[in-house]
C-alpha cells in the first residue's frame, strides 16, 4: 500500500465542512474506521471518521449506494466489529476507500444520501473496533530496549538477540479497551530482603507505554508463513496503544516466562484505525544504522527497504486530578516518531508467522514502546524519570515519578507534511482509579 | 465442587452398554463435554460422551426433555462452541449434569428420546470445544521448573519468585486445536559463536509438554478479582493439553519477554472437557512441603487446604513412522500425576485476577508441564533426555532425543480409585509433519 491514488490527492475537500479544518485531522484523505453508537442508544456499529462527524456505515450499507467490490466491502460493515471487513483483503478495502472518498468529496451526488447518516463525534461512544482474537506485543524500539536494559544491566543493556529477532510476546486480549478508567493493579512485589516474603499491595510504580497497534486484516492458515513481499497486504491499519505497565510487579514476576500481571490489567487503544492505504503518503525508506546487522532473508524485501517505515508523530500528555480542578491544560510529557523503530510492520508479520503461527482478522500487534533516540523522546515514565530517580515537574506545580490515582494519560499521533492535509489518529485516553481493597 | 451427590453414586449404570465397560472411561459418572459432528457432515455441535457414543446435545435441546435449570443449560448447548453453557455457572451446570445422569441411567424413561441421538465416537470428528478468547499457560510443577532450571543454572535451578508467585504467561489462542498434524516450526536459533549471525532453519529440538488445561466457566469484570473461596465456581472443567515447544528457538528468543515462536505454532488439546463436578471423588488435600513458604493470604483458603488438589493420572506415549509401519504399539514415555502440582486450580484463578484482569467464559489456563518428583515422571523430552544428552531407546529399535518428523504424541489421563468407575479424559493426539520449505 505504498502507491498513491486519487484518494491521496491533497486538493480534495469534503462537503462535510469540519473535514477541511486542518486542526481536526480527519480530512477526506484520512477516513479512519471505528465502532460506535450514539451515546447510550442502539447497537454498536462500524463508522468512518470525517471531520468532527462519524458516517454510520451500518446505515449506509442498508442504503446500498455502491456497486462491485465497494458494495461487498460495505455489506461487511455491519454488527459490532470490523472483523468481516478486515477479512476481505486489500482489493475490497481499497474499493470501499475510493467509494467513500468520492461520496464524501465536494460535489458528490451521494451527499443527500449520506448527510442524514452523520453522527457528531461528541455524541458518540466507542467500542473496541474488532474482536481481537490474539494480542501480541513487540519491542521494536532499540532506544527503549537500550534505556530499559541499562537500568538492569548497565554494562550490557542490549541482549545479543535484539538486533536479529523482532522480540515479541503474547499479551491479554480481554482487557483491551477504549477510553478506560481502571483501578490501580494490586499484586506481589520483590521482597525487601533476599529470601524474605514478597510485599503485597497496590502497585507503586505504575507506568504507561506509548505504542502503536497494528490491526491484522486477512490472516494465514496454520502452518503457512506470510512472506515479506505479501506482509503489508495482510495489514488493515494502525491505532494508538497504551500498554499500561506495573513496573514493580513486573520486576518480581517476569523471570523466566515474561511479563504477566504487570501488563494484563488494562491496555487502552484509540477508537480509530487509520488504514495502511491512508498512510501511503507518509512512508519512508527503512535502513539499518552502519554497523548493525542486516535482517535475515526472511525479514528482508526490496519494498521494505524502499518504503517499510512510517513517518508518524507521537505524543504523550498527562492531566491529573489537580490539573483538571485548576483547569490547567494537560502537560506534554514527550514526543516521538514511529520512524525510529528498529523493525517494520511487515517484519512483525513475517516473523510472527515464520514458524507457521496463524494470524486471524482482528488480531492486534503492538509495536512496544516507541521511544526515540533522545531521552526527551522516551515513551514511558520508567525512561523519563530514570526508573523513578529523576521526578518530572509538571507545569501546575506537581511532580511525578510514576502515575498517581486520578492521572489521565492521553496518547496521540498525527502525520504531517508540507502540502498535504494533516492526518490524526485520534487519541488513546485512560485514567487510573484508586486500587480496590 | 468437592461435594458428592447422586451423580457420583458408584453403583450407577447406563443403558448405553459400552458405558459400563471399565476400559472405556466414559461411564455415566463422567459425562465429559465435547464439540463434534458426524465426520464431514453437518455443523459442529455440543455433545456429551457416554461409553463409546456421543449424545448430540444440539438435537437433545430441540427435543426439550428437561425443565428448570437443566432446560436452561441444555438450551445453551447449541452452536459450534460451549461458551454459552460455560457462562451460566455452577447451578446450571449441576442441574444439567443431574438431568443427563438420570436420563442415561438404566431404567430412564427418556431412553427412547435419547437413543436416536447417540453418535458413535468412531464416526465423529471434533472441534476445539470453546471459542478461547485468551490462553494463559502456567508453570506449576516445581519438579519441571527445577529440572529445566538446572539445565540453565545448575547451582540455582529455582528462581526466588517460584514458591511465591504462580508463574504464568500469555499464550496463543489461534493455534490451539484438537488432533493436530502440523509442520515442524522453522526459525532462528542461537549463533554458533558469540556475536555471530543466528542460524535459521527447521527446529532441531522439538518437544512436547504434558499439561492439563482448565476451561474457565463464568468470568469476572475488569477490575474485580476472584477470591480463593469462589475461584472453583468459575471453573467449567479440565482437558488435556500438549504445549509443543521448540527448545532451540526458545533458548535464543526468550530473553527478556518470554517464549513466543517457540510455543505458538500449535497446542493440542483433547476434544473432551471433564467437568469439575465429575472430578469431585478425586479431590485431595493441598499441602506444602515442610520448609516451603505458605501461600500469601490471597492464595489461601481452608477449602483449598482441605481439597484443592486432584488425583489425576497422566501418561505420554509415542508412535513413530516406523513403529506404525511395523504395527508396534505406541511406547509409554512417562507417567505422572496432577497431585504433584505446586499450585492448585483455584490459586491460578485467584492469582490471574488479583490485579483486576478479567477472565471470560471459554478462556483456557494451562498448568504447565506436570512432571512428577521422579525423573521417570518427567513431562517433556527436555527432562527425560537431559536436554538431549541421554537418548531414549524405543521398544521397536529406534531412539529419540527430541521429536522427529512423523512422530505422534498422545497424552492421556484417567482417574482411578477402588470401588469407583474409571474416568478417562480421552486423549490429546498430535503429529509432527516435515517442515515446509
mmCIF file of C-alpha atoms in Angstrom, chain A residues 252-409:
data_model
loop_
_atom_site.group_PDB
_atom_site.id
_atom_site.type_symbol
_atom_site.label_atom_id
_atom_site.label_comp_id
_atom_site.label_asym_id
_atom_site.label_seq_id
_atom_site.Cartn_x
_atom_site.Cartn_y
_atom_site.Cartn_z
ATOM 1 C CA UNK A 252 9.298 -9.645 40.621
ATOM 2 C CA UNK A 253 7.216 -11.847 38.319
ATOM 3 C CA UNK A 254 8.872 -11.721 34.902
ATOM 4 C CA UNK A 255 11.552 -14.400 35.218
ATOM 5 C CA UNK A 256 11.621 -16.800 33.445
ATOM 6 C CA UNK A 257 8.472 -16.519 31.300
ATOM 7 C CA UNK A 258 7.991 -12.781 30.783
ATOM 8 C CA UNK A 259 5.530 -10.102 31.927
ATOM 9 C CA UNK A 260 2.069 -11.263 33.027
ATOM 10 C CA UNK A 261 0.024 -9.494 35.734
ATOM 11 C CA UNK A 262 2.219 -6.422 35.297
ATOM 12 C CA UNK A 263 0.654 -5.842 31.877
ATOM 13 C CA UNK A 264 -2.699 -7.586 31.569
ATOM 14 C CA UNK A 265 -4.902 -5.417 33.819
ATOM 15 C CA UNK A 266 -5.659 -2.903 31.021
ATOM 16 C CA UNK A 267 -4.433 -1.820 27.591
ATOM 17 C CA UNK A 268 -6.032 1.241 26.028
ATOM 18 C CA UNK A 269 -6.332 1.806 22.301
ATOM 19 C CA UNK A 270 -7.663 4.732 20.334
ATOM 20 C CA UNK A 271 -11.168 4.138 18.941
ATOM 21 C CA UNK A 272 -9.788 4.862 15.461
ATOM 22 C CA UNK A 273 -7.961 2.666 12.952
ATOM 23 C CA UNK A 274 -6.071 4.619 10.289
ATOM 24 C CA UNK A 275 -5.767 2.363 7.259
ATOM 25 C CA UNK A 276 -2.446 1.486 5.702
ATOM 26 C CA UNK A 277 -3.683 2.988 2.452
ATOM 27 C CA UNK A 278 -4.347 6.347 4.123
ATOM 28 C CA UNK A 279 -0.735 6.326 5.340
ATOM 29 C CA UNK A 280 0.774 5.851 1.855
ATOM 30 C CA UNK A 281 1.961 9.496 1.601
ATOM 31 C CA UNK A 282 3.896 9.066 4.850
ATOM 32 C CA UNK A 283 6.080 6.083 4.008
ATOM 33 C CA UNK A 284 9.839 6.236 4.461
ATOM 34 C CA UNK A 285 12.804 4.087 3.489
ATOM 35 C CA UNK A 286 13.888 1.556 6.109
ATOM 36 C CA UNK A 287 17.588 1.493 6.778
ATOM 37 C CA UNK A 288 19.849 -0.046 9.356
ATOM 38 C CA UNK A 289 22.488 2.047 11.069
ATOM 39 C CA UNK A 290 26.037 1.431 9.909
ATOM 40 C CA UNK A 291 27.497 -1.470 11.858
ATOM 41 C CA UNK A 292 24.141 -3.071 12.587
ATOM 42 C CA UNK A 293 23.465 -6.491 11.050
ATOM 43 C CA UNK A 294 21.206 -6.658 8.029
ATOM 44 C CA UNK A 295 17.944 -8.555 8.635
ATOM 45 C CA UNK A 296 17.964 -12.287 7.822
ATOM 46 C CA UNK A 297 16.459 -13.034 4.372
ATOM 47 C CA UNK A 298 13.028 -13.937 5.755
ATOM 48 C CA UNK A 299 12.854 -10.412 7.221
ATOM 49 C CA UNK A 300 14.024 -8.570 4.093
ATOM 50 C CA UNK A 301 12.462 -7.338 0.883
ATOM 51 C CA UNK A 302 13.271 -4.577 -1.570
ATOM 52 C CA UNK A 303 9.908 -2.997 -0.891
ATOM 53 C CA UNK A 304 10.661 -2.948 2.832
ATOM 54 C CA UNK A 305 13.981 -1.234 2.206
ATOM 55 C CA UNK A 306 12.386 1.292 -0.116
ATOM 56 C CA UNK A 307 9.366 2.241 2.000
ATOM 57 C CA UNK A 308 8.966 -0.066 5.012
ATOM 58 C CA UNK A 309 8.866 2.686 7.623
ATOM 59 C CA UNK A 310 6.280 5.331 8.553
ATOM 60 C CA UNK A 311 6.558 8.983 9.457
ATOM 61 C CA UNK A 312 4.034 9.126 12.300
ATOM 62 C CA UNK A 313 4.483 11.721 15.040
ATOM 63 C CA UNK A 314 3.584 10.530 18.517
ATOM 64 C CA UNK A 315 2.842 12.378 21.722
ATOM 65 C CA UNK A 316 2.047 11.611 25.363
ATOM 66 C CA UNK A 317 0.262 14.044 27.610
ATOM 67 C CA UNK A 318 -0.850 13.909 31.218
ATOM 68 C CA UNK A 319 -3.540 15.521 33.292
ATOM 69 C CA UNK A 320 -4.046 14.920 36.997
ATOM 70 C CA UNK A 321 -6.867 15.383 39.454
ATOM 71 C CA UNK A 322 -5.317 18.683 40.497
ATOM 72 C CA UNK A 323 -4.650 19.951 36.965
ATOM 73 C CA UNK A 324 -8.235 19.297 35.930
ATOM 74 C CA UNK A 325 -9.507 21.014 39.072
ATOM 75 C CA UNK A 326 -7.376 24.043 38.225
ATOM 76 C CA UNK A 327 -8.437 23.974 34.596
ATOM 77 C CA UNK A 328 -4.786 23.644 33.537
ATOM 78 C CA UNK A 329 -4.155 22.128 30.112
ATOM 79 C CA UNK A 330 -2.653 18.657 30.010
ATOM 80 C CA UNK A 331 1.149 18.598 30.064
ATOM 81 C CA UNK A 332 3.050 17.097 27.151
ATOM 82 C CA UNK A 333 5.454 14.529 28.598
ATOM 83 C CA UNK A 334 7.219 13.506 25.413
ATOM 84 C CA UNK A 335 7.140 13.418 21.625
ATOM 85 C CA UNK A 336 8.490 10.631 19.450
ATOM 86 C CA UNK A 337 8.110 9.228 15.937
ATOM 87 C CA UNK A 338 7.401 5.753 14.578
ATOM 88 C CA UNK A 339 10.239 6.279 12.069
ATOM 89 C CA UNK A 340 12.749 5.422 14.807
ATOM 90 C CA UNK A 341 11.537 1.813 15.122
ATOM 91 C CA UNK A 342 14.127 -0.916 14.626
ATOM 92 C CA UNK A 343 11.720 -3.281 12.817
ATOM 93 C CA UNK A 344 8.929 -2.557 10.354
ATOM 94 C CA UNK A 345 5.290 -3.613 10.380
ATOM 95 C CA UNK A 346 5.981 -6.048 7.526
ATOM 96 C CA UNK A 347 8.785 -7.645 9.515
ATOM 97 C CA UNK A 348 6.487 -8.152 12.506
ATOM 98 C CA UNK A 349 4.049 -10.193 10.403
ATOM 99 C CA UNK A 350 6.779 -12.153 8.614
ATOM 100 C CA UNK A 351 8.470 -13.005 11.897
ATOM 101 C CA UNK A 352 5.238 -13.859 13.737
ATOM 102 C CA UNK A 353 4.275 -16.420 11.097
ATOM 103 C CA UNK A 354 7.669 -17.844 10.082
ATOM 104 C CA UNK A 355 7.082 -20.810 12.394
ATOM 105 C CA UNK A 356 3.613 -21.447 10.959
ATOM 106 C CA UNK A 357 1.681 -19.498 13.613
ATOM 107 C CA UNK A 358 -1.661 -18.387 12.211
ATOM 108 C CA UNK A 359 -2.874 -14.795 12.338
ATOM 109 C CA UNK A 360 -6.581 -14.005 12.109
ATOM 110 C CA UNK A 361 -8.573 -10.932 11.065
ATOM 111 C CA UNK A 362 -8.771 -8.547 14.015
ATOM 112 C CA UNK A 363 -5.592 -9.712 15.731
ATOM 113 C CA UNK A 364 -3.660 -6.843 17.266
ATOM 114 C CA UNK A 365 0.134 -6.467 17.201
ATOM 115 C CA UNK A 366 1.610 -3.844 19.498
ATOM 116 C CA UNK A 367 4.874 -2.231 18.495
ATOM 117 C CA UNK A 368 6.257 -1.917 22.005
ATOM 118 C CA UNK A 369 7.180 1.437 23.487
ATOM 119 C CA UNK A 370 8.186 3.781 20.679
ATOM 120 C CA UNK A 371 10.912 5.809 22.335
ATOM 121 C CA UNK A 372 13.073 7.958 20.073
ATOM 122 C CA UNK A 373 16.842 8.405 20.195
ATOM 123 C CA UNK A 374 16.773 11.413 22.514
ATOM 124 C CA UNK A 375 15.886 10.956 26.192
ATOM 125 C CA UNK A 376 13.138 13.584 25.773
ATOM 126 C CA UNK A 377 11.530 11.225 23.253
ATOM 127 C CA UNK A 378 11.097 8.389 25.761
ATOM 128 C CA UNK A 379 7.739 6.639 25.662
ATOM 129 C CA UNK A 380 7.445 5.704 29.339
ATOM 130 C CA UNK A 381 7.984 7.211 32.785
ATOM 131 C CA UNK A 382 10.481 4.436 33.530
ATOM 132 C CA UNK A 383 12.746 6.090 30.987
ATOM 133 C CA UNK A 384 11.760 9.753 31.507
ATOM 134 C CA UNK A 385 12.366 9.586 35.261
ATOM 135 C CA UNK A 386 15.315 7.178 35.100
ATOM 136 C CA UNK A 387 13.450 4.480 36.956
ATOM 137 C CA UNK A 388 11.910 6.942 39.396
ATOM 138 C CA UNK A 389 15.162 8.684 40.354
ATOM 139 C CA UNK A 390 14.502 11.938 38.472
ATOM 140 C CA UNK A 391 10.961 13.238 39.101
ATOM 141 C CA UNK A 392 9.230 15.197 36.343
ATOM 142 C CA UNK A 393 7.997 18.670 37.218
ATOM 143 C CA UNK A 394 4.525 19.426 35.920
ATOM 144 C CA UNK A 395 3.536 22.983 34.941
ATOM 145 C CA UNK A 396 0.828 23.246 37.620
ATOM 146 C CA UNK A 397 3.247 22.576 40.466
ATOM 147 C CA UNK A 398 3.056 18.835 40.950
ATOM 148 C CA UNK A 399 5.775 16.322 40.162
ATOM 149 C CA UNK A 400 5.685 12.668 39.142
ATOM 150 C CA UNK A 401 7.955 9.648 39.148
ATOM 151 C CA UNK A 402 5.189 7.157 38.357
ATOM 152 C CA UNK A 403 1.427 7.567 37.899
ATOM 153 C CA UNK A 404 -0.813 8.547 40.792
ATOM 154 C CA UNK A 405 -4.516 7.920 41.250
ATOM 155 C CA UNK A 406 -6.585 10.235 39.072
ATOM 156 C CA UNK A 407 -3.833 10.639 36.486
ATOM 157 C CA UNK A 408 -5.095 10.532 32.929
ATOM 158 C CA UNK A 409 -2.742 9.670 30.088
#
